[in-house]
Short mmCIF file of C-alpha atoms in Angstrom, two decimals:
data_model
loop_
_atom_site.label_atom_id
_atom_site.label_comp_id
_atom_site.label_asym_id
_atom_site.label_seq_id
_atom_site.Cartn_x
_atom_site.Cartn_y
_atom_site.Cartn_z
CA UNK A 1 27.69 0.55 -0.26
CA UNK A 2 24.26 0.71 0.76
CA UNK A 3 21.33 2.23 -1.64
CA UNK A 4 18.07 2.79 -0.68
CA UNK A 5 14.84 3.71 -2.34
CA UNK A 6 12.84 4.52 1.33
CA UNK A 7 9.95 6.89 1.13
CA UNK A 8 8.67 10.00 3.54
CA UNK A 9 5.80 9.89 6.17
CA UNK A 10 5.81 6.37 6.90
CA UNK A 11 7.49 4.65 10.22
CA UNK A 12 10.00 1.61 8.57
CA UNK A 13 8.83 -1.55 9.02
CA UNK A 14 9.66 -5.34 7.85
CA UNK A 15 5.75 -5.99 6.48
CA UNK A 16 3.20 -4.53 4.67
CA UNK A 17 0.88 -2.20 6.84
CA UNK A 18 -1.31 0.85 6.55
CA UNK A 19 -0.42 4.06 8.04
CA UNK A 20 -2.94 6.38 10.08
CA UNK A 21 -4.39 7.72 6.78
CA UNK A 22 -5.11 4.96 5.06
CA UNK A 23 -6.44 3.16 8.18
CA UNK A 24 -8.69 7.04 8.86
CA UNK A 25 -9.78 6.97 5.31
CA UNK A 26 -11.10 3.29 5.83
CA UNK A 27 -13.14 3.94 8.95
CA UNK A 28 -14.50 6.76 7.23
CA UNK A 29 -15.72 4.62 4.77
CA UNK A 30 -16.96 1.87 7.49
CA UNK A 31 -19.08 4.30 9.14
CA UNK A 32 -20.92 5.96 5.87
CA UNK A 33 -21.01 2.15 4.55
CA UNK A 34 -21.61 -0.40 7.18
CA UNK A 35 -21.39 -3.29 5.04
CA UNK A 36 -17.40 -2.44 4.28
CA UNK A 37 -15.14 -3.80 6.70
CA UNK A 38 -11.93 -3.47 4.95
CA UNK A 39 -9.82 -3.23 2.07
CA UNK A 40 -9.76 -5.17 -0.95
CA UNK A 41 -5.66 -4.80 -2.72
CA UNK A 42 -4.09 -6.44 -5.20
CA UNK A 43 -1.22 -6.14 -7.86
CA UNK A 44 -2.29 -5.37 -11.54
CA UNK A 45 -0.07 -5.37 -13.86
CA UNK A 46 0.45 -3.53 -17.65
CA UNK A 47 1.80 -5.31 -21.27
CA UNK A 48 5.19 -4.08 -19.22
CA UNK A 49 4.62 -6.63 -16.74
CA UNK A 50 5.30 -3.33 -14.49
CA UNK A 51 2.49 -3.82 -11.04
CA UNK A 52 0.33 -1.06 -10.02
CA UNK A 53 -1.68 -1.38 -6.80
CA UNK A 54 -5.43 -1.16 -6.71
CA UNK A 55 -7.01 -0.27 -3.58
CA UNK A 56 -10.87 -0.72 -2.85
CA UNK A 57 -13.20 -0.96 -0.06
CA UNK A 58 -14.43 -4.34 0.89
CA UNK A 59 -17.39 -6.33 2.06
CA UNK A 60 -14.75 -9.33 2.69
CA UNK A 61 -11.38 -10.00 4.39
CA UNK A 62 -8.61 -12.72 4.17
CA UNK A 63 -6.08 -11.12 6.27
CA UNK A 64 -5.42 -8.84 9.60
CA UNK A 65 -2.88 -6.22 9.47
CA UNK A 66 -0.69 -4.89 11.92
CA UNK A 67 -0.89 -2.84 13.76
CA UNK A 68 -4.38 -2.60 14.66
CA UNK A 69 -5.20 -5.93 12.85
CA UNK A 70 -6.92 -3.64 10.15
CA UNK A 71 -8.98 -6.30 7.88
CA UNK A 72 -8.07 -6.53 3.70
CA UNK A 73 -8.62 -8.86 1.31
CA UNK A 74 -5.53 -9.53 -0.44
CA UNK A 75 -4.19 -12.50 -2.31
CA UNK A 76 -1.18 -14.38 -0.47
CA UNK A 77 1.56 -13.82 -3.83
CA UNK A 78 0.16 -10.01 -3.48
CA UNK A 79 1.27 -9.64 0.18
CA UNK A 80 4.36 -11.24 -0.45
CA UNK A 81 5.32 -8.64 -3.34
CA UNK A 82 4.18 -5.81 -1.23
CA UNK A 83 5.77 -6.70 1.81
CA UNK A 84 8.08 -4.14 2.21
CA UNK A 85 5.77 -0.83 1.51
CA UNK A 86 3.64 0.79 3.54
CA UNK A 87 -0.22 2.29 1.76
CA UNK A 88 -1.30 5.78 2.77
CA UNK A 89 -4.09 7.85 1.55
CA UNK A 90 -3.44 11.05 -0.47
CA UNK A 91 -6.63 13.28 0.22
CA UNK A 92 -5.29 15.74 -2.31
CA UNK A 93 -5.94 12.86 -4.80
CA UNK A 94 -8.98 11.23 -3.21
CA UNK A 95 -7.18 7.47 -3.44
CA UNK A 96 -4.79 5.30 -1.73
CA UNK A 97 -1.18 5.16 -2.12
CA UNK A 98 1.50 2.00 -2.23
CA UNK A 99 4.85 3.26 -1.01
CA UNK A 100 7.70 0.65 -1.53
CA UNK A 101 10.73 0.76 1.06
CA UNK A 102 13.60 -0.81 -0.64
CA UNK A 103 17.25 -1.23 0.19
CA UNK A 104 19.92 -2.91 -1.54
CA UNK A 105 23.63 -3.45 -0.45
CA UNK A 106 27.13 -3.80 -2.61
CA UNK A 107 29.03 -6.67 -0.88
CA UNK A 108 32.23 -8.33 -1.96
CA UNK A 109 33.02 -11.83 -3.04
CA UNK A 110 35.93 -13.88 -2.89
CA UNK A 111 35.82 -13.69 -6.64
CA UNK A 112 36.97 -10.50 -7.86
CA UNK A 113 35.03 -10.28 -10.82
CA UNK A 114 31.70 -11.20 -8.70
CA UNK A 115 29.77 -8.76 -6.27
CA UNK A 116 26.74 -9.33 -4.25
CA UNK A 117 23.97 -7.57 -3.80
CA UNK A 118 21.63 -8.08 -1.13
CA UNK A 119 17.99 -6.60 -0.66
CA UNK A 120 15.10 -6.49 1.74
CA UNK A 121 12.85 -7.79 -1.23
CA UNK A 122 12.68 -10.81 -3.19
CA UNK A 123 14.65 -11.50 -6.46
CA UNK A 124 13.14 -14.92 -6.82
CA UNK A 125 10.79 -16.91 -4.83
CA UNK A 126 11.90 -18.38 -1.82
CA UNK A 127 14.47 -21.34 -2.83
CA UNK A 128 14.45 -20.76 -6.37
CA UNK A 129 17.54 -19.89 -8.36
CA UNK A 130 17.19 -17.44 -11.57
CA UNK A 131 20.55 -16.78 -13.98
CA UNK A 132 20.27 -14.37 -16.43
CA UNK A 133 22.97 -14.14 -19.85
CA UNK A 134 23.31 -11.70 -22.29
CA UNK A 135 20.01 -12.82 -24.59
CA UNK A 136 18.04 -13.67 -21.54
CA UNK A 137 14.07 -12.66 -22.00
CA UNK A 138 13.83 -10.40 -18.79
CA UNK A 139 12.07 -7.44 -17.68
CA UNK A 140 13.07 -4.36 -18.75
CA UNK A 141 15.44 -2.99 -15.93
CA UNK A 142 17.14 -6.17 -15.84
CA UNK A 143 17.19 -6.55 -19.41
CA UNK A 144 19.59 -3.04 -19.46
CA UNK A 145 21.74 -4.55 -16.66
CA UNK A 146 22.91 -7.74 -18.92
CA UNK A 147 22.93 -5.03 -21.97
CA UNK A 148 25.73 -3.32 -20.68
CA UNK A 149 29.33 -3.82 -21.59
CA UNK A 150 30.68 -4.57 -18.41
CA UNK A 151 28.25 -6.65 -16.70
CA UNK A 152 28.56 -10.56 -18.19
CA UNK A 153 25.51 -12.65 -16.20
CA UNK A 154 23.62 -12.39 -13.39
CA UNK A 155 22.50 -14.64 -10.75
CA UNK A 156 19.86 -14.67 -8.17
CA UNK A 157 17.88 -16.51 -5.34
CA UNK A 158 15.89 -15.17 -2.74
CA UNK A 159 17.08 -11.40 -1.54
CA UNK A 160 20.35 -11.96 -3.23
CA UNK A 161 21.76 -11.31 -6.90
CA UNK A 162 25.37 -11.68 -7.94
CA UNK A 163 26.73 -9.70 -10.54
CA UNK A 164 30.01 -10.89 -12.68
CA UNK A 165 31.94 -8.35 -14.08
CA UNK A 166 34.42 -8.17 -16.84
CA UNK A 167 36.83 -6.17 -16.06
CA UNK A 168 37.09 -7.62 -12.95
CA UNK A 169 36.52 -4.18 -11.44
CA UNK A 170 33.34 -2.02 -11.86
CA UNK A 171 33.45 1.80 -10.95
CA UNK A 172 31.74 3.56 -9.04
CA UNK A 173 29.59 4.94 -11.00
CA UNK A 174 28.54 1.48 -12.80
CA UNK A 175 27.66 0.43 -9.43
CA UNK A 176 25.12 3.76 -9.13
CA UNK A 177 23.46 2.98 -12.44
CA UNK A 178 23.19 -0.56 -12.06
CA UNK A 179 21.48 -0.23 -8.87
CA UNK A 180 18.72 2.82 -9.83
CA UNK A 181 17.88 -0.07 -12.08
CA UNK A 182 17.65 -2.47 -9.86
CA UNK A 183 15.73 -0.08 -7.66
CA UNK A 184 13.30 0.51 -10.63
CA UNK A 185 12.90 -2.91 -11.17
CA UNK A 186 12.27 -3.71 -7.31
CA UNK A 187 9.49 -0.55 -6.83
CA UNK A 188 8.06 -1.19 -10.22
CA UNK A 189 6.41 -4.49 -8.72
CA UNK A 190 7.33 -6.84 -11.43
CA UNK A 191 7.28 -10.36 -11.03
CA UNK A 192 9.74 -12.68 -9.81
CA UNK A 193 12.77 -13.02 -11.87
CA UNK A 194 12.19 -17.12 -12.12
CA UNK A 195 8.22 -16.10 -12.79
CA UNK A 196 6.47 -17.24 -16.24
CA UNK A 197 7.51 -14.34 -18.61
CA UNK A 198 4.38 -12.66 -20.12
CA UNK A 199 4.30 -10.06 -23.26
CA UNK A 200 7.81 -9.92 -23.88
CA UNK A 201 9.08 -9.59 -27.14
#
């Protein structure tokens, strides 16, 4: 069973890039301003730990951006966590826009009581392992997913998280809440499951 959290207006693809939009609004911006030549982005985040995207114009660049090699200055852990989106530019709201693209897929186990869950974005950072009991300190969304009755630990490295369940089998409709809160906490930019926690109770 495949969910996906993919947004509208955007072409799906496997990094970070600027649509036409956002790469319009920029040259705009170039031309009135000839001392911009790109985009400065990066993740900040609230006492939620929950990431918002801030978008400037920039007198510096660290990176090119396909397609068009469009110039932004961006930290490396901030491309990373946005890999999977795509940033437009709203000109009913005069700003730019991060659009996630997120997909996650039910698999089974040889275990009975254990299902996988794979996803285009990271759980962890690469090679780490994260496992996550009924007291773990977590971010919200995942904090609810050990809350509930049926679900007994979680465990995670790289795109993929494993679920045990007890009973052995979850319904459906565990399955479709569990994963709007993974999706939450996959769009919602927080950090790494194996990350330093910050401001949580």
């Amino acid at each position: 069973m495949i969910f996906k959290f993919f947004t509208f207006g955007g072409s799906k693809k496997d990094f970070f890039h600027l649509d036409s939009s956002a790469r319009e609004r920029l040259e705009r911006e170039k031309i009135k301003d000839q001392s911009v030549v790109g985009l400065e982005i990066r993740i900040d985040r609230n006492l939620d730990n929950k990431g918002f995207v801030f978008v400037g114009f920039s007198q510096k660049f660290n990176h090119l951006i396909e397609p068009n090699r469009t110039k932004i200055q961006i930290s490396d852990k901030d491309l990373r966590d946005l890999d999977t989106g795509y940033l437009s530019y709203s000109a009913d709201e005069g700003s730019f826009l991060y659009y996630p693209e997120i997909s996650i897929d039910w698999e089974n186990t040889p275990r009975q009581d254990i299902k996988r869950i794979t996803s285009n974005k990271h759980f962890t950072l690469k090679g780490s392992e994260w496992i996550g009991e009924k007291n773990t300190k977590t971010y919200d969304p995942i904090r609810k997913i050990l809350s509930r009755n049926e679900v007994v630990s979680l465990f995670a490295k790289d795109h993929m998280m494993q679920i045990e369940f007890s009973p052995a089998h979850p319904t459906l409709e565990e399955e479709e809440e569990i994963a709007d809160l993974l999706l939450i906490y996959l769009s919602s930019l927080f950090p790494n499951l194996n990350e330093p926690l910050q401001n949580l109770p």
